């Protein structure tokens, strides 16, 4: 067999003995699940009976459209020192009354986070679990437990040690966010991500159109 025309066959040594033979492309087989996934009419979609979870802070509930949706990935962005961690610890403490909460803080030690929590909520709730490790595989192993709420403070400090880019780089942030989104959707757990906005304003959503 030869991919192109040859005057002399390298196999038998004869001239003009090569015959063209068309190769049929292999039949495309559909990937599993492709046939089942079809568009459905909007009006036929059963309205989901989403049980929103109150955060304990009415203003936060209002911003979230009535509370946290299980399976939603929420990003809390803001300038350094604006109070992101404080707000997240308050939410964690409130949610821990209903079930175990995972608070991932790769920036601060366990002791620092405990002290801070005790300042915010005097009797530190039993149900808050701390993870002070930024490795994505460590986090994903921790996600195997059934959590009521997961808070990652901050997105930029979680990284995949096998990836070549540095923690906090665009590709790492994208990877970590997509893995956490997949987790949130699959397990129907609300996940809060804290995002830093640095002094140059990178990480800040860009004003679009006629935004003030
Ligand atoms: N609502 C608030 N009112 C007054 N002080 C607050 C409030 N929230 C947070 N603080 C104080 O502001 C300081 C910074 O808060 P915090 O560490 O939560 O901010 P942050 O946004 O997480 O900061 P960083 O970007 O460094 O992680 C803390 O000393 C905290 O006690
Ligand atoms: Mg913080």
PDB file of C-alpha atoms and ligand atoms in Angstrom:
ATOM      1  CA  UNK A   1       0.000   0.000   0.000  1.00  0.00           C
ATOM      2  CA  UNK A   2       1.259   3.502  -0.842  1.00  0.00           C
ATOM      3  CA  UNK A   3      -0.314   6.877  -0.102  1.00  0.00           C
ATOM      4  CA  UNK A   4       0.615   8.211  -3.576  1.00  0.00           C
ATOM      5  CA  UNK A   5       1.006   7.040  -7.133  1.00  0.00           C
ATOM      6  CA  UNK A   6       4.212   5.191  -7.923  1.00  0.00           C
ATOM      7  CA  UNK A   7       5.450   4.063 -11.339  1.00  0.00           C
ATOM      8  CA  UNK A   8       7.172   1.036  -9.966  1.00  0.00           C
ATOM      9  CA  UNK A   9       5.709  -1.080  -7.222  1.00  0.00           C
ATOM     10  CA  UNK A  10       8.185  -1.305  -4.350  1.00  0.00           C
ATOM     11  CA  UNK A  11       6.636  -4.658  -3.381  1.00  0.00           C
ATOM     12  CA  UNK A  12       6.801  -6.733  -6.589  1.00  0.00           C
ATOM     13  CA  UNK A  13       9.109  -4.494  -8.610  1.00  0.00           C
ATOM     14  CA  UNK A  14       6.666  -4.361 -11.567  1.00  0.00           C
ATOM     15  CA  UNK A  15       5.792  -1.156 -13.469  1.00  0.00           C
ATOM     16  CA  UNK A  16       2.196   0.155 -13.599  1.00  0.00           C
ATOM     17  CA  UNK A  17       0.965  -2.577 -11.330  1.00  0.00           C
ATOM     18  CA  UNK A  18      -0.248  -0.187  -8.610  1.00  0.00           C
ATOM     19  CA  UNK A  19      -4.068   0.150  -8.556  1.00  0.00           C
ATOM     20  CA  UNK A  20      -5.870   3.016  -6.866  1.00  0.00           C
ATOM     21  CA  UNK A  21      -8.214   2.001  -4.100  1.00  0.00           C
ATOM     22  CA  UNK A  22     -10.429   4.564  -2.347  1.00  0.00           C
ATOM     23  CA  UNK A  23     -10.524   4.223   1.412  1.00  0.00           C
ATOM     24  CA  UNK A  24     -13.992   4.721   2.872  1.00  0.00           C
ATOM     25  CA  UNK A  25     -13.960   7.127   5.795  1.00  0.00           C
ATOM     26  CA  UNK A  26     -14.935   5.304   8.980  1.00  0.00           C
ATOM     27  CA  UNK A  27     -18.586   5.734   9.879  1.00  0.00           C
ATOM     28  CA  UNK A  28     -19.098   8.460  12.476  1.00  0.00           C
ATOM     29  CA  UNK A  29     -20.470   7.031  15.647  1.00  0.00           C
ATOM     30  CA  UNK A  30     -22.346   9.409  17.909  1.00  0.00           C
ATOM     31  CA  UNK A  31     -20.873  10.017  21.337  1.00  0.00           C
ATOM     32  CA  UNK A  32     -22.959   8.598  24.183  1.00  0.00           C
ATOM     33  CA  UNK A  33     -25.669  10.963  25.301  1.00  0.00           C
ATOM     34  CA  UNK A  34     -25.625  13.014  22.081  1.00  0.00           C
ATOM     35  CA  UNK A  35     -28.863  11.522  20.721  1.00  0.00           C
ATOM     36  CA  UNK A  36     -30.687  12.082  24.010  1.00  0.00           C
ATOM     37  CA  UNK A  37     -29.685  15.767  24.262  1.00  0.00           C
ATOM     38  CA  UNK A  38     -32.261  17.687  22.209  1.00  0.00           C
ATOM     39  CA  UNK A  39     -33.577  21.218  22.477  1.00  0.00           C
ATOM     40  CA  UNK A  40     -36.828  21.454  24.400  1.00  0.00           C
ATOM     41  CA  UNK A  41     -39.506  24.117  24.163  1.00  0.00           C
ATOM     42  CA  UNK A  42     -39.067  26.739  26.847  1.00  0.00           C
ATOM     43  CA  UNK A  43     -42.754  26.555  27.811  1.00  0.00           C
ATOM     44  CA  UNK A  44     -42.491  22.806  28.337  1.00  0.00           C
ATOM     45  CA  UNK A  45     -39.708  23.110  30.880  1.00  0.00           C
ATOM     46  CA  UNK A  46     -41.069  22.411  34.353  1.00  0.00           C
ATOM     47  CA  UNK A  47     -40.280  25.359  36.600  1.00  0.00           C
ATOM     48  CA  UNK A  48     -37.699  24.121  39.052  1.00  0.00           C
ATOM     49  CA  UNK A  49     -38.760  24.216  42.640  1.00  0.00           C
ATOM     50  CA  UNK A  50     -35.471  25.746  43.724  1.00  0.00           C
ATOM     51  CA  UNK A  51     -35.161  25.964  47.464  1.00  0.00           C
ATOM     52  CA  UNK A  52     -33.123  29.103  47.973  1.00  0.00           C
ATOM     53  CA  UNK A  53     -30.993  29.212  51.078  1.00  0.00           C
ATOM     54  CA  UNK A  54     -31.118  32.362  53.172  1.00  0.00           C
ATOM     55  CA  UNK A  55     -27.671  33.744  53.954  1.00  0.00           C
ATOM     56  CA  UNK A  56     -28.743  35.364  57.216  1.00  0.00           C
ATOM     57  CA  UNK A  57     -28.075  38.834  55.789  1.00  0.00           C
ATOM     58  CA  UNK A  58     -31.181  40.213  54.041  1.00  0.00           C
ATOM     59  CA  UNK A  59     -29.128  42.526  51.795  1.00  0.00           C
ATOM     60  CA  UNK A  60     -27.025  39.646  50.521  1.00  0.00           C
ATOM     61  CA  UNK A  61     -30.184  37.610  49.914  1.00  0.00           C
ATOM     62  CA  UNK A  62     -31.606  40.483  47.900  1.00  0.00           C
ATOM     63  CA  UNK A  63     -28.472  40.743  45.760  1.00  0.00           C
ATOM     64  CA  UNK A  64     -28.655  36.998  45.132  1.00  0.00           C
ATOM     65  CA  UNK A  65     -32.284  37.247  44.041  1.00  0.00           C
ATOM     66  CA  UNK A  66     -33.750  35.781  47.201  1.00  0.00           C
ATOM     67  CA  UNK A  67     -30.939  33.669  48.636  1.00  0.00           C
ATOM     68  CA  UNK A  68     -28.329  31.165  47.517  1.00  0.00           C
ATOM     69  CA  UNK A  69     -29.301  28.611  44.892  1.00  0.00           C
ATOM     70  CA  UNK A  70     -27.893  25.128  45.486  1.00  0.00           C
ATOM     71  CA  UNK A  71     -25.539  24.399  42.594  1.00  0.00           C
ATOM     72  CA  UNK A  72     -24.758  28.058  41.948  1.00  0.00           C
ATOM     73  CA  UNK A  73     -21.212  29.376  41.797  1.00  0.00           C
ATOM     74  CA  UNK A  74     -21.080  32.928  43.134  1.00  0.00           C
ATOM     75  CA  UNK A  75     -18.161  35.306  42.872  1.00  0.00           C
ATOM     76  CA  UNK A  76     -17.587  37.961  45.503  1.00  0.00           C
ATOM     77  CA  UNK A  77     -15.102  40.476  44.192  1.00  0.00           C
ATOM     78  CA  UNK A  78     -13.805  43.599  45.840  1.00  0.00           C
ATOM     79  CA  UNK A  79     -10.869  45.794  46.714  1.00  0.00           C
ATOM     80  CA  UNK A  80      -8.325  44.604  49.282  1.00  0.00           C
ATOM     81  CA  UNK A  81      -9.584  45.018  52.849  1.00  0.00           C
ATOM     82  CA  UNK A  82     -13.162  45.827  51.828  1.00  0.00           C
ATOM     83  CA  UNK A  83     -14.535  43.072  54.096  1.00  0.00           C
ATOM     84  CA  UNK A  84     -14.903  40.047  51.803  1.00  0.00           C
ATOM     85  CA  UNK A  85     -13.555  37.483  54.261  1.00  0.00           C
ATOM     86  CA  UNK A  86     -15.579  38.964  57.102  1.00  0.00           C
ATOM     87  CA  UNK A  87     -18.780  38.693  55.058  1.00  0.00           C
ATOM     88  CA  UNK A  88     -17.963  35.141  53.989  1.00  0.00           C
ATOM     89  CA  UNK A  89     -17.286  34.039  57.567  1.00  0.00           C
ATOM     90  CA  UNK A  90     -20.651  35.485  58.571  1.00  0.00           C
ATOM     91  CA  UNK A  91     -22.348  33.512  55.800  1.00  0.00           C
ATOM     92  CA  UNK A  92     -20.429  30.369  56.740  1.00  0.00           C
ATOM     93  CA  UNK A  93     -21.424  30.711  60.393  1.00  0.00           C
ATOM     94  CA  UNK A  94     -25.079  31.134  59.451  1.00  0.00           C
ATOM     95  CA  UNK A  95     -25.157  28.200  57.015  1.00  0.00           C
ATOM     96  CA  UNK A  96     -23.376  25.970  59.552  1.00  0.00           C
ATOM     97  CA  UNK A  97     -26.497  25.961  61.676  1.00  0.00           C
ATOM     98  CA  UNK A  98     -28.154  23.829  59.010  1.00  0.00           C
ATOM     99  CA  UNK A  99     -25.257  21.617  57.932  1.00  0.00           C
ATOM    100  CA  UNK A 100     -21.487  21.333  57.569  1.00  0.00           C
ATOM    101  CA  UNK A 101     -19.729  24.198  55.813  1.00  0.00           C
ATOM    102  CA  UNK A 102     -16.295  24.079  54.194  1.00  0.00           C
ATOM    103  CA  UNK A 103     -14.269  27.284  54.403  1.00  0.00           C
ATOM    104  CA  UNK A 104     -11.117  27.167  52.307  1.00  0.00           C
ATOM    105  CA  UNK A 105      -8.634  29.815  53.279  1.00  0.00           C
ATOM    106  CA  UNK A 106      -5.245  29.348  51.733  1.00  0.00           C
ATOM    107  CA  UNK A 107      -4.175  32.855  52.713  1.00  0.00           C
ATOM    108  CA  UNK A 108      -4.558  32.574  56.452  1.00  0.00           C
ATOM    109  CA  UNK A 109      -3.617  29.868  58.919  1.00  0.00           C
ATOM    110  CA  UNK A 110      -6.225  27.788  60.712  1.00  0.00           C
ATOM    111  CA  UNK A 111      -5.559  29.683  63.957  1.00  0.00           C
ATOM    112  CA  UNK A 112      -5.924  33.087  62.271  1.00  0.00           C
ATOM    113  CA  UNK A 113      -9.227  32.084  60.712  1.00  0.00           C
ATOM    114  CA  UNK A 114     -10.527  30.721  64.013  1.00  0.00           C
ATOM    115  CA  UNK A 115      -9.612  33.933  65.842  1.00  0.00           C
ATOM    116  CA  UNK A 116     -11.288  36.002  63.190  1.00  0.00           C
ATOM    117  CA  UNK A 117     -14.388  33.833  63.244  1.00  0.00           C
ATOM    118  CA  UNK A 118     -14.605  34.190  67.027  1.00  0.00           C
ATOM    119  CA  UNK A 119     -14.458  37.958  66.689  1.00  0.00           C
ATOM    120  CA  UNK A 120     -17.321  37.915  64.230  1.00  0.00           C
ATOM    121  CA  UNK A 121     -19.476  35.192  65.787  1.00  0.00           C
ATOM    122  CA  UNK A 122     -18.663  34.876  69.513  1.00  0.00           C
ATOM    123  CA  UNK A 123     -19.647  31.214  69.905  1.00  0.00           C
ATOM    124  CA  UNK A 124     -17.854  29.720  66.915  1.00  0.00           C
ATOM    125  CA  UNK A 125     -20.274  27.393  65.143  1.00  0.00           C
ATOM    126  CA  UNK A 126     -19.540  23.672  65.341  1.00  0.00           C
ATOM    127  CA  UNK A 127     -20.317  23.034  61.706  1.00  0.00           C
ATOM    128  CA  UNK A 128     -17.632  25.202  60.061  1.00  0.00           C
ATOM    129  CA  UNK A 129     -14.681  23.183  58.737  1.00  0.00           C
ATOM    130  CA  UNK A 130     -11.495  24.962  57.734  1.00  0.00           C
ATOM    131  CA  UNK A 131      -9.047  23.949  55.048  1.00  0.00           C
ATOM    132  CA  UNK A 132      -5.863  26.015  54.901  1.00  0.00           C
ATOM    133  CA  UNK A 133      -4.390  24.543  51.732  1.00  0.00           C
ATOM    134  CA  UNK A 134      -4.387  25.962  48.234  1.00  0.00           C
ATOM    135  CA  UNK A 135      -3.779  22.759  46.273  1.00  0.00           C
ATOM    136  CA  UNK A 136      -6.698  21.916  44.012  1.00  0.00           C
ATOM    137  CA  UNK A 137      -6.359  18.159  44.522  1.00  0.00           C
ATOM    138  CA  UNK A 138      -6.478  18.617  48.306  1.00  0.00           C
ATOM    139  CA  UNK A 139      -9.574  20.775  47.920  1.00  0.00           C
ATOM    140  CA  UNK A 140     -11.245  18.301  45.579  1.00  0.00           C
ATOM    141  CA  UNK A 141     -10.619  15.478  48.059  1.00  0.00           C
ATOM    142  CA  UNK A 142     -12.288  17.599  50.763  1.00  0.00           C
ATOM    143  CA  UNK A 143     -15.255  18.219  48.446  1.00  0.00           C
ATOM    144  CA  UNK A 144     -16.175  14.564  48.650  1.00  0.00           C
ATOM    145  CA  UNK A 145     -17.904  15.163  51.984  1.00  0.00           C
ATOM    146  CA  UNK A 146     -21.505  16.440  51.811  1.00  0.00           C
ATOM    147  CA  UNK A 147     -21.318  20.201  52.375  1.00  0.00           C
ATOM    148  CA  UNK A 148     -24.168  22.614  52.781  1.00  0.00           C
ATOM    149  CA  UNK A 149     -22.003  25.489  51.612  1.00  0.00           C
ATOM    150  CA  UNK A 150     -18.452  25.832  50.302  1.00  0.00           C
ATOM    151  CA  UNK A 151     -16.504  29.107  50.495  1.00  0.00           C
ATOM    152  CA  UNK A 152     -13.178  29.492  48.709  1.00  0.00           C
ATOM    153  CA  UNK A 153     -11.212  32.501  49.988  1.00  0.00           C
ATOM    154  CA  UNK A 154      -9.713  33.276  47.586  1.00  0.00           C
ATOM    155  CA  UNK A 155      -9.974  31.914  44.058  1.00  0.00           C
ATOM    156  CA  UNK A 156      -6.479  33.208  43.257  1.00  0.00           C
ATOM    157  CA  UNK A 157      -4.845  31.126  45.992  1.00  0.00           C
ATOM    158  CA  UNK A 158      -6.137  27.757  44.786  1.00  0.00           C
ATOM    159  CA  UNK A 159      -3.939  26.149  42.147  1.00  0.00           C
ATOM    160  CA  UNK A 160      -3.321  22.906  40.347  1.00  0.00           C
ATOM    161  CA  UNK A 161       0.256  21.912  41.274  1.00  0.00           C
ATOM    162  CA  UNK A 162       0.560  19.900  38.029  1.00  0.00           C
ATOM    163  CA  UNK A 163      -0.184  22.898  35.822  1.00  0.00           C
ATOM    164  CA  UNK A 164       2.821  24.887  34.706  1.00  0.00           C
ATOM    165  CA  UNK A 165       1.385  28.350  35.227  1.00  0.00           C
ATOM    166  CA  UNK A 166       1.722  30.201  38.518  1.00  0.00           C
ATOM    167  CA  UNK A 167      -1.047  30.310  41.142  1.00  0.00           C
ATOM    168  CA  UNK A 168      -3.381  33.212  40.428  1.00  0.00           C
ATOM    169  CA  UNK A 169      -2.568  33.262  36.705  1.00  0.00           C
ATOM    170  CA  UNK A 170      -5.450  33.443  34.250  1.00  0.00           C
ATOM    171  CA  UNK A 171      -5.158  29.794  33.264  1.00  0.00           C
ATOM    172  CA  UNK A 172      -5.046  28.609  36.877  1.00  0.00           C
ATOM    173  CA  UNK A 173      -8.002  30.778  37.879  1.00  0.00           C
ATOM    174  CA  UNK A 174      -9.967  29.532  34.886  1.00  0.00           C
ATOM    175  CA  UNK A 175      -9.171  25.906  35.669  1.00  0.00           C
ATOM    176  CA  UNK A 176     -10.033  26.184  39.367  1.00  0.00           C
ATOM    177  CA  UNK A 177     -13.277  28.057  38.644  1.00  0.00           C
ATOM    178  CA  UNK A 178     -14.379  25.510  36.054  1.00  0.00           C
ATOM    179  CA  UNK A 179     -13.652  22.582  38.387  1.00  0.00           C
ATOM    180  CA  UNK A 180     -15.584  24.250  41.201  1.00  0.00           C
ATOM    181  CA  UNK A 181     -18.464  25.025  38.858  1.00  0.00           C
ATOM    182  CA  UNK A 182     -18.619  21.380  37.838  1.00  0.00           C
ATOM    183  CA  UNK A 183     -18.625  20.360  41.502  1.00  0.00           C
ATOM    184  CA  UNK A 184     -21.347  22.868  42.415  1.00  0.00           C
ATOM    185  CA  UNK A 185     -23.624  21.716  39.595  1.00  0.00           C
ATOM    186  CA  UNK A 186     -23.056  17.997  40.142  1.00  0.00           C
ATOM    187  CA  UNK A 187     -23.524  18.084  43.909  1.00  0.00           C
ATOM    188  CA  UNK A 188     -26.044  20.946  43.997  1.00  0.00           C
ATOM    189  CA  UNK A 189     -24.021  22.801  46.598  1.00  0.00           C
ATOM    190  CA  UNK A 190     -23.753  26.596  46.608  1.00  0.00           C
ATOM    191  CA  UNK A 191     -20.124  27.662  46.211  1.00  0.00           C
ATOM    192  CA  UNK A 192     -18.839  31.151  46.994  1.00  0.00           C
ATOM    193  CA  UNK A 193     -15.595  32.276  45.428  1.00  0.00           C
ATOM    194  CA  UNK A 194     -13.791  35.312  46.761  1.00  0.00           C
ATOM    195  CA  UNK A 195     -11.957  37.180  44.024  1.00  0.00           C
ATOM    196  CA  UNK A 196      -9.266  39.746  44.600  1.00  0.00           C
ATOM    197  CA  UNK A 197      -9.217  42.999  42.780  1.00  0.00           C
ATOM    198  CA  UNK A 198      -5.673  44.304  42.766  1.00  0.00           C
ATOM    199  CA  UNK A 199      -4.548  47.913  42.873  1.00  0.00           C
ATOM    200  CA  UNK A 200      -4.503  48.205  39.076  1.00  0.00           C
ATOM    201  CA  UNK A 201      -8.144  47.094  39.057  1.00  0.00           C
ATOM    202  CA  UNK A 202      -7.486  43.763  37.361  1.00  0.00           C
ATOM    203  CA  UNK A 203     -10.212  41.331  38.370  1.00  0.00           C
ATOM    204  CA  UNK A 204     -12.735  44.175  38.475  1.00  0.00           C
ATOM    205  CA  UNK A 205     -15.634  43.617  36.058  1.00  0.00           C
ATOM    206  CA  UNK A 206     -15.289  46.015  33.172  1.00  0.00           C
ATOM    207  CA  UNK A 207     -17.992  48.654  32.915  1.00  0.00           C
ATOM    208  CA  UNK A 208     -20.103  47.843  29.896  1.00  0.00           C
ATOM    209  CA  UNK A 209     -22.212  50.141  27.703  1.00  0.00           C
ATOM    210  CA  UNK A 210     -23.947  52.854  29.660  1.00  0.00           C
ATOM    211  CA  UNK A 211     -22.921  51.535  33.072  1.00  0.00           C
ATOM    212  CA  UNK A 212     -22.346  54.296  35.593  1.00  0.00           C
TER     213      UNK A 212
HETATM  214  N1  LIG B   1     -18.803  45.665  57.731  1.00  0.00           N
HETATM  215  C1  LIG B   1     -17.681  46.035  58.301  1.00  0.00           C
HETATM  216  N2  LIG B   1     -17.618  47.147  59.066  1.00  0.00           N
HETATM  217  C2  LIG B   1     -16.495  47.533  59.641  1.00  0.00           C
HETATM  218  N3  LIG B   1     -15.312  46.910  59.539  1.00  0.00           N
HETATM  219  C3  LIG B   1     -15.298  45.799  58.778  1.00  0.00           C
HETATM  220  C4  LIG B   1     -16.460  45.320  58.139  1.00  0.00           C
HETATM  221  N4  LIG B   1     -16.131  44.208  57.452  1.00  0.00           N
HETATM  222  C5  LIG B   1     -14.832  44.015  57.674  1.00  0.00           C
HETATM  223  N5  LIG B   1     -14.324  44.951  58.486  1.00  0.00           N
HETATM  224  C6  LIG B   1     -12.923  45.070  58.929  1.00  0.00           C
HETATM  225  O1  LIG B   1     -12.134  45.428  57.797  1.00  0.00           O
HETATM  226  C7  LIG B   1     -10.902  44.735  57.842  1.00  0.00           C
HETATM  227  C8  LIG B   1     -10.700  43.961  56.550  1.00  0.00           C
HETATM  228  O2  LIG B   1     -11.714  42.980  56.414  1.00  0.00           O
HETATM  229  P1  LIG B   1     -11.494  41.640  55.625  1.00  0.00           P
HETATM  230  O3  LIG B   1     -10.219  41.009  56.013  1.00  0.00           O
HETATM  231  O4  LIG B   1     -12.745  40.845  55.790  1.00  0.00           O
HETATM  232  O5  LIG B   1     -11.377  42.184  54.151  1.00  0.00           O
HETATM  233  P2  LIG B   1     -10.983  41.402  52.829  1.00  0.00           P
HETATM  234  O6  LIG B   1     -11.751  42.035  51.721  1.00  0.00           O
HETATM  235  O7  LIG B   1     -11.162  39.942  53.038  1.00  0.00           O
HETATM  236  O8  LIG B   1      -9.453  41.742  52.715  1.00  0.00           O
HETATM  237  P3  LIG B   1      -8.359  41.039  51.791  1.00  0.00           P
HETATM  238  O9  LIG B   1      -8.593  41.572  50.414  1.00  0.00           O
HETATM  239  O10 LIG B   1      -7.087  41.486  52.377  1.00  0.00           O
HETATM  240  O11 LIG B   1      -8.575  39.558  51.901  1.00  0.00           O
HETATM  241  C9  LIG B   1     -10.931  43.833  59.069  1.00  0.00           C
HETATM  242  O12 LIG B   1     -10.213  44.441  60.081  1.00  0.00           O
HETATM  243  C10 LIG B   1     -12.384  43.748  59.418  1.00  0.00           C
HETATM  244  O13 LIG B   1     -12.567  43.558  60.798  1.00  0.00           O
HETATM  245 MG1  LIG B   2      -9.785  38.355  52.835  1.00  0.00          MG
END
